Coordinates of N, CA and C in Angstrom, one line a residue:
X1 N 252.5 313.6 34.8 CA 251.2 314.1 34.4 C 250.3 314.3 35.6
X2 N 250.1 313.2 36.5 CA 249.0 313.6 37.6 C 249.6 314.8 38.2
X3 N 250.5 314.8 38.7 CA 251.0 315.9 39.4 C 250.7 317.1 38.7
X4 N 251.1 317.5 37.4 CA 250.9 318.7 36.6 C 249.5 319.0 36.8
X5 N 248.5 318.0 36.5 CA 246.9 318.5 36.5 C 246.4 318.6 37.8
X6 N 247.2 317.8 38.8 CA 246.7 318.0 40.1 C 247.3 319.7 40.7
X7 N 248.2 320.1 40.0 CA 248.5 321.4 40.6 C 248.2 322.6 39.6
X8 N 247.2 322.1 38.4 CA 246.1 323.2 37.8 C 245.3 323.8 38.6
X9 N 245.4 325.2 38.8 CA 244.1 326.0 39.5 C 243.0 326.3 38.7
X10 N 242.1 326.2 39.2 CA 240.7 326.6 38.7 C 241.0 328.1 37.7
X11 N 241.7 329.2 38.5 CA 241.5 330.3 37.9 C 242.7 330.4 36.4
X12 N 243.3 329.2 36.4 CA 244.3 329.0 35.1 C 243.6 328.0 34.0
X13 N 242.4 327.6 34.0 CA 241.5 327.1 33.1 C 242.0 327.9 31.8
X14 N 241.7 329.2 31.7 CA 241.5 330.0 30.6 C 242.6 330.3 29.9
X15 N 243.6 330.0 30.4 CA 245.3 330.4 30.0 C 245.5 329.8 28.6
X16 N 246.0 330.8 28.0 CA 246.6 330.1 26.8 C 247.8 328.9 27.0
X17 N 248.2 328.3 26.0 CA 249.2 327.2 25.8 C 250.0 327.4 24.7
X18 N 251.3 326.7 24.8 CA 252.3 326.9 23.6 C 251.3 326.0 22.4
X19 N 250.6 325.2 22.6 CA 249.6 324.5 21.4 C 248.4 325.2 21.6
X20 N 248.3 326.0 20.2 CA 247.8 327.2 20.1 C 246.4 326.8 19.7
X21 N 245.9 325.4 19.6 CA 244.8 324.7 19.7 C 244.0 324.8 20.9
X22 N 245.0 324.6 22.1 CA 244.2 324.5 23.8 C 244.6 325.5 24.4
X23 N 243.4 325.9 25.2 CA 243.6 326.6 26.6 C 244.1 325.5 27.7
X24 N 244.5 326.0 28.8 CA 244.7 324.9 30.0 C 243.6 323.9 30.1
X25 N 242.7 324.3 30.3 CA 241.5 323.2 30.7 C 241.2 322.3 29.3
X26 N 241.1 322.9 28.1 CA 241.1 321.8 27.1 C 242.2 321.3 26.6
X27 N 243.6 321.6 27.1 CA 244.7 320.6 26.9 C 244.6 319.8 28.0
X28 N 244.2 319.9 29.2 CA 244.1 318.9 30.6 C 243.1 317.8 30.0
X29 N 242.2 318.2 29.4 CA 240.9 317.4 28.7 C 241.3 316.5 27.5
X30 N 242.4 317.4 26.7 CA 243.1 316.3 26.0 C 244.2 315.1 26.2
X31 N 244.8 315.4 27.3 CA 245.7 314.4 27.8 C 245.1 313.5 28.2
X32 N 243.6 313.9 29.1 CA 243.1 312.5 29.5 C 242.5 311.7 28.1
X33 N 241.9 312.6 27.1 CA 241.8 312.0 26.1 C 242.4 311.1 25.2
X34 N 243.9 311.5 25.6 CA 245.0 311.1 24.9 C 245.1 309.5 25.3
X35 N 245.1 309.4 27.0 CA 245.3 308.3 27.5 C 244.0 307.3 27.1
X36 N 242.9 307.6 27.0 CA 241.6 307.0 26.7 C 241.9 306.2 25.5
X37 N 242.7 307.2 24.4 CA 242.5 306.6 22.9 C 243.7 305.5 23.0
X38 N 245.0 305.6 23.8 CA 245.7 304.3 23.7 C 245.0 303.1 24.2
X39 N 244.3 303.1 25.3 CA 243.7 302.3 26.0 C 242.6 301.8 24.6
X40 N 242.0 302.6 24.0 CA 241.2 302.0 22.9 C 242.1 301.1 21.7
X41 N 243.1 301.9 21.6 CA 243.9 301.0 20.6 C 244.4 299.9 21.1
X42 N 244.8 299.4 22.3 CA 245.4 298.2 23.1 C 244.0 297.3 23.0
X43 N 242.6 297.9 23.5 CA 241.8 296.9 23.5 C 240.8 296.9 22.3
X44 N 240.7 297.7 21.6 CA 239.8 297.6 20.3 C 240.7 297.5 19.0
X45 N 242.0 298.2 19.0 CA 242.7 297.9 17.7 C 242.9 299.3 16.9
X46 N 242.1 300.3 17.8 CA 242.1 301.5 17.0 C 241.6 302.5 18.0
X47 N 242.1 303.8 17.9 CA 241.2 305.1 18.9 C 240.1 305.6 18.4
X48 N 239.5 305.0 17.6 CA 238.2 306.1 16.8 C 237.1 306.0 17.6
X49 N 236.9 305.3 18.8 CA 235.8 305.1 19.6 C 236.0 306.2 20.7
X50 N 237.1 306.9 20.8 CA 237.4 307.7 22.1 C 237.9 309.3 21.4
X51 N 236.7 310.3 21.9 CA 237.1 311.6 21.9 C 238.7 312.0 21.9
X52 N 239.3 312.6 21.4 CA 240.7 312.9 21.5 C 240.7 314.2 22.8
X53 N 239.3 314.8 23.2 CA 238.9 315.6 24.0 C 238.1 315.2 25.1
X54 N 238.4 314.5 26.5 CA 237.9 314.0 27.3 C 236.6 315.0 27.8
X55 N 235.7 314.6 28.6 CA 234.8 315.7 29.2 C 235.3 316.0 30.5
X56 N 236.2 315.0 30.8 CA 237.0 315.4 32.3 C 238.3 316.0 32.0
X57 N 238.7 316.7 33.2 CA 240.3 317.3 32.9 C 241.0 317.5 34.2
X58 N 240.4 316.1 35.2 CA 241.3 316.3 36.5 C 242.1 315.3 36.6
X59 N 242.9 315.5 37.6 CA 244.2 314.6 37.7 C 243.6 313.1 37.9
X60 N 242.6 312.8 39.1 CA 242.1 311.8 39.5 C 241.7 310.9 38.4
X61 N 241.0 311.4 37.2 CA 240.6 310.4 35.9 C 242.0 310.2 35.2
X62 N 242.8 311.1 35.2 CA 244.1 310.6 34.5 C 245.0 309.7 35.2
X63 N 245.0 309.7 36.5 CA 245.5 308.6 37.2 C 244.6 307.5 36.9
X64 N 243.8 307.3 36.8 CA 242.8 305.9 36.5 C 243.1 305.2 35.4
X65 N 243.0 306.4 34.4 CA 243.0 305.9 33.1 C 244.5 305.3 32.9
X66 N 245.5 306.2 33.5 CA 246.8 305.9 32.9 C 247.3 304.5 33.6
X67 N 246.5 304.2 34.8 CA 246.9 302.9 35.4 C 246.3 301.8 34.8
X68 N 245.1 302.4 34.0 CA 244.3 301.2 33.1 C 245.4 300.7 32.0
X69 N 245.5 302.0 31.4 CA 246.7 302.0 30.1 C 247.9 301.0 30.7
X70 N 248.4 301.3 31.7 CA 249.7 300.5 31.8 C 249.3 298.7 31.9
X71 N 248.1 298.6 32.4 CA 247.8 297.1 32.9 C 247.6 296.5 31.2
X72 N 246.7 297.3 30.3 CA 246.5 296.9 29.1 C 247.5 296.7 28.1
X73 N 248.8 297.6 28.5 CA 249.8 297.5 27.7 C 250.9 296.5 28.5
X74 N 250.6 295.7 29.3 CA 251.5 295.3 29.8 C 252.1 293.8 29.2
X75 N 251.0 293.4 28.4 CA 251.3 292.1 27.3 C 252.1 292.5 26.5
X76 N 253.0 292.0 26.3 CA 254.6 292.2 25.2 C 254.0 291.8 23.6
X77 N 253.0 290.9 23.9 CA 252.8 290.5 22.4 C 251.9 291.7 21.6
X78 N 251.3 292.6 22.5 CA 250.6 293.7 21.8 C 251.6 294.8 21.2
X79 N 252.6 294.8 21.9 CA 254.0 295.8 21.2 C 253.9 295.4 19.6
X80 N 254.0 294.3 19.3 CA 254.3 293.8 17.7 C 252.9 293.6 17.1
X81 N 251.9 293.5 17.7 CA 250.5 293.3 16.8 C 250.3 295.0 16.2
X82 N 249.5 294.5 14.7 CA 249.2 295.6 14.4 C 248.0 296.3 14.7
X83 N 248.0 297.8 14.8 CA 247.2 298.3 15.4 C 246.6 299.6 14.8
X84 N 245.7 300.4 14.3 CA 245.5 301.4 13.7 C 245.4 302.7 14.9
X85 N 246.3 303.5 14.5 CA 246.7 304.9 15.4 C 246.2 305.9 14.4
X86 N 246.0 307.1 15.0 CA 245.4 308.3 14.0 C 246.4 308.4 12.5
X87 N 247.6 308.1 12.7 CA 248.2 308.2 11.4 C 248.4 307.3 10.4
X88 N 247.9 305.9 11.0 CA 247.8 305.0 9.9 C 248.0 303.5 10.6
X89 N 248.1 302.6 10.1 CA 248.4 301.1 10.9 C 249.9 301.0 11.5
X90 N 250.3 300.5 12.2 CA 251.8 300.5 12.6 C 251.5 299.3 13.7
X91 N 253.0 299.1 14.5 CA 253.0 298.1 15.4 C 252.5 298.7 16.6
X92 N 252.2 298.1 17.5 CA 251.7 298.5 18.8 C 252.7 299.5 19.6
X93 N 253.9 299.2 19.6 CA 255.0 299.9 20.0 C 255.1 301.3 19.4
X94 N 254.9 301.1 18.1 CA 254.9 302.5 17.6 C 253.7 303.6 17.9
X95 N 252.4 303.0 17.8 CA 251.4 303.7 18.6 C 251.4 304.0 20.0
X96 N 252.4 303.0 20.6 CA 252.6 303.7 21.9 C 253.8 304.8 22.2
X97 N 254.7 304.7 21.4 CA 255.6 305.9 21.2 C 254.9 306.8 21.1
X98 N 254.5 307.1 19.9 CA 253.5 308.4 19.4 C 252.9 308.9 20.7
X99 N 252.1 308.4 21.2 CA 251.4 308.9 22.5 C 251.9 309.1 23.8
X100 N 253.3 308.5 24.0 CA 254.3 308.8 24.8 C 254.5 310.1 24.3
X101 N 255.2 310.5 23.0 CA 255.6 311.7 22.7 C 254.8 312.8 23.0
X102 N 253.3 312.4 22.3 CA 252.2 313.3 22.6 C 252.3 313.9 23.8
X103 N 252.1 312.9 25.2 CA 252.1 313.2 26.4 C 253.0 314.2 27.0
X104 N 254.4 314.0 26.5 CA 255.7 314.5 26.9 C 255.8 315.9 26.6
X105 N 255.2 316.2 24.9 CA 255.2 317.5 24.6 C 253.7 318.2 25.1
X106 N 252.9 317.4 25.4 CA 251.7 318.4 26.0 C 251.8 318.6 27.6
X107 N 252.5 317.7 28.2 CA 253.0 317.9 29.3 C 253.7 319.1 29.7
X108 N 254.7 319.4 28.8 CA 255.6 320.6 28.8 C 254.6 321.8 28.3
X109 N 253.6 321.5 27.5 CA 252.8 322.8 27.5 C 252.0 323.1 28.5
X110 N 251.5 322.3 29.2 CA 250.9 322.6 30.6 C 251.4 323.0 31.4
X111 N 252.7 322.5 31.7 CA 253.8 322.9 32.6 C 254.2 324.4 32.6
X112 N 254.6 324.8 31.2 CA 255.1 326.2 31.1 C 253.6 327.2 31.2
X113 N 252.5 326.6 30.8 CA 251.5 327.5 30.9 C 251.1 327.6 32.1
X114 N 251.2 327.1 33.0 CA 250.6 327.1 34.4 C 252.0 327.3 35.6
X115 N 253.3 327.6 34.9 CA 254.3 328.0 35.8 C 254.7 326.8 36.6
X116 N 254.6 325.5 36.1 CA 255.3 324.2 36.9 C 256.7 324.0 36.4
X117 N 257.4 323.2 37.1 CA 258.6 322.5 36.3 C 258.0 322.1 35.1
X118 N 258.8 322.1 33.8 CA 258.4 321.7 32.8 C 259.4 320.3 32.1
X119 N 260.4 320.2 32.7 CA 261.2 319.1 32.3 C 260.8 317.7 32.8
X120 N 260.6 316.6 32.0 CA 260.2 315.5 32.6 C 261.5 314.6 32.7
X121 N 261.0 313.5 33.4 CA 262.3 312.4 33.7 C 262.9 312.2 32.5
X122 N 264.2 312.5 32.5 CA 265.3 312.4 31.4 C 265.0 310.7 30.8
X123 N 265.0 309.8 31.7 CA 264.8 308.4 31.3 C 263.8 308.2 30.6
X124 N 262.9 308.8 30.6 CA 261.6 308.8 29.5 C 262.0 309.5 28.4
X125 N 262.2 310.8 28.7 CA 262.2 311.6 27.7 C 263.4 311.4 26.3
X126 N 264.6 310.6 26.7 CA 265.7 310.6 26.0 C 265.4 309.4 25.0
X127 N 264.6 308.2 25.3 CA 264.3 307.3 24.7 C 263.5 307.6 23.7
X128 N 262.3 308.2 23.8 CA 261.4 309.0 23.0 C 261.7 309.8 22.1
X129 N 262.9 310.7 22.6 CA 263.5 311.7 21.6 C 264.3 310.7 20.6
X130 N 265.0 309.7 20.9 CA 265.7 308.9 19.6 C 264.8 308.6 19.0
X131 N 263.6 307.7 19.3 CA 262.5 307.3 18.4 C 262.3 308.4 17.5
X132 N 262.0 309.6 18.2 CA 261.1 310.7 17.3 C 262.2 310.8 16.1
X133 N 263.4 311.0 16.5 CA 264.3 311.6 15.3 C 264.8 310.7 14.5
X134 N 264.4 309.2 14.7 CA 264.5 308.1 13.9 C 263.2 308.2 12.9
X135 N 262.2 308.0 13.6 CA 260.9 307.9 12.9 C 260.4 309.3 11.7
X136 N 260.8 310.5 12.5 CA 260.4 311.8 11.9 C 261.3 312.6 11.6
X137 N 262.2 312.4 10.6 CA 263.3 313.1 10.5 C 262.9 314.5 9.7
X138 N 263.4 315.5 9.9 CA 263.1 316.8 9.0 C 262.8 316.8 7.6
X139 N 263.3 315.8 6.8 CA 263.1 315.7 5.6 C 262.2 315.3 5.4
X140 N 260.9 314.6 6.2 CA 259.9 313.9 5.6 C 258.7 315.0 6.3
X141 N 258.8 316.0 6.6 CA 257.9 316.6 7.4 C 257.7 317.5 6.4
X142 N 256.0 317.9 6.7 CA 255.2 318.9 6.2 C 254.6 319.8 7.3
X143 N 254.8 320.9 7.3 CA 254.2 322.0 8.1 C 253.0 321.4 8.7
X144 N 252.9 321.3 10.1 CA 251.8 321.1 10.6 C 251.0 319.8 10.4
X145 N 251.8 319.0 9.9 CA 251.1 317.7 9.8 C 252.0 316.5 10.1
X146 N 251.9 315.9 11.2 CA 251.2 316.2 12.6 C 252.5 316.9 13.3
X147 N 253.7 317.1 12.6 CA 254.5 317.9 13.6 C 255.2 318.9 12.7
X148 N 255.3 320.2 13.1 CA 256.2 321.6 12.4 C 257.5 321.3 12.1
X149 N 258.3 322.1 11.5 CA 259.6 321.7 11.1 C 260.3 321.8 12.6
X150 N 261.5 321.5 12.4 CA 262.1 321.5 13.8 C 262.6 322.8 14.1
X151 N 262.4 323.2 15.4 CA 263.1 324.3 16.1 C 264.2 324.3 16.7
X152 N 265.6 324.9 16.6 CA 266.6 325.1 16.8 C 266.4 325.4 18.7
X153 N 266.8 324.4 19.4 CA 266.9 324.6 21.0 C 267.5 325.9 21.4
X154 N 267.0 326.5 22.3 CA 267.7 327.6 22.7 C 268.6 326.9 23.7
X155 N 269.9 328.0 24.1 CA 271.0 327.5 24.8 C 270.4 327.1 26.3
X156 N 271.2 325.9 26.8 CA 270.4 325.5 28.1 C 269.3 324.9 28.3
X157 N 268.5 324.6 26.7 CA 267.4 323.7 26.9 C 267.8 322.1 27.3
X158 N 266.7 321.8 28.4 CA 266.6 320.4 28.8 C 266.1 319.6 28.0
X159 N 266.2 318.2 28.4 CA 265.7 317.1 27.3 C 264.2 317.3 26.9
X160 N 263.6 317.4 27.4 CA 261.9 317.9 27.4 C 262.1 319.1 26.5
X161 N 262.7 320.2 26.5 CA 262.4 321.4 26.0 C 262.8 321.0 24.5
X162 N 264.0 320.4 24.3 CA 264.8 319.7 23.0 C 263.6 319.1 22.3
X163 N 263.2 318.0 23.0 CA 261.9 317.1 22.1 C 260.9 317.9 21.8
X164 N 260.4 319.2 22.6 CA 259.6 320.0 22.3 C 259.6 320.8 21.0
X165 N 260.8 321.1 20.8 CA 261.6 321.8 20.0 C 261.7 320.9 18.7
X166 N 262.1 319.5 18.7 CA 262.2 318.6 17.8 C 260.7 318.4 16.9
X167 N 259.8 318.5 17.9 CA 258.3 318.2 17.4 C 257.8 319.5 16.8
X168 N 258.9 320.6 16.8 CA 258.2 321.9 16.0 C 257.4 322.7 16.7
X169 N 257.9 322.5 18.2 CA 257.3 323.9 19.0 C 258.3 324.7 19.4
X170 N 257.9 325.7 19.3 CA 258.9 327.1 19.8 C 258.4 327.1 21.2
X171 N 259.7 327.1 21.8 CA 259.8 327.6 23.4 C 260.2 328.8 23.8
X172 N 260.3 329.7 22.6 CA 261.0 331.2 22.8 C 260.3 332.0 23.7
X173 N 258.8 331.8 23.4 CA 257.8 333.0 24.4 C 257.8 332.1 25.7
X174 N 258.0 331.1 25.8 CA 257.5 330.5 27.3 C 258.5 330.3 28.2
X175 N 260.1 330.3 27.8 CA 260.9 330.0 29.1 C 261.5 331.4 29.1

């Protein structure tokens, strides 16, 4: 993610992204806000004190917060501790999974919007996708809350693109 953010040019900030809510600059700020919120969940038990859109949008801020998040989530006891995520109370590991999924999907959004390689490390994507299929099967989804209906992947889609499609994001206009 840090490399993706570092490679966003200033002239790309106003470009649209596959996430209709965000242009490139706002999506970059949202990615930083996402890391801030997972830190708040670990330290405070809830993300509510941190805006989902950070005032910053740069790679250095993301890298600093990501390093802090890794430190606070290094305590294995936190993984089973009940925390409050935007979708409700859950064990810490489920909150962490949710934000990992969000980072992967929005990382793909940022990459395709700015013409960067969009496939993340399959060693991270595959277990996230397995968990998402288990926790968010198509039968329990309501369009847009928080994931749309599953999109059939195109032939040749890589693991990250398939995860994005499972999350309800169409890649057809971006690939």
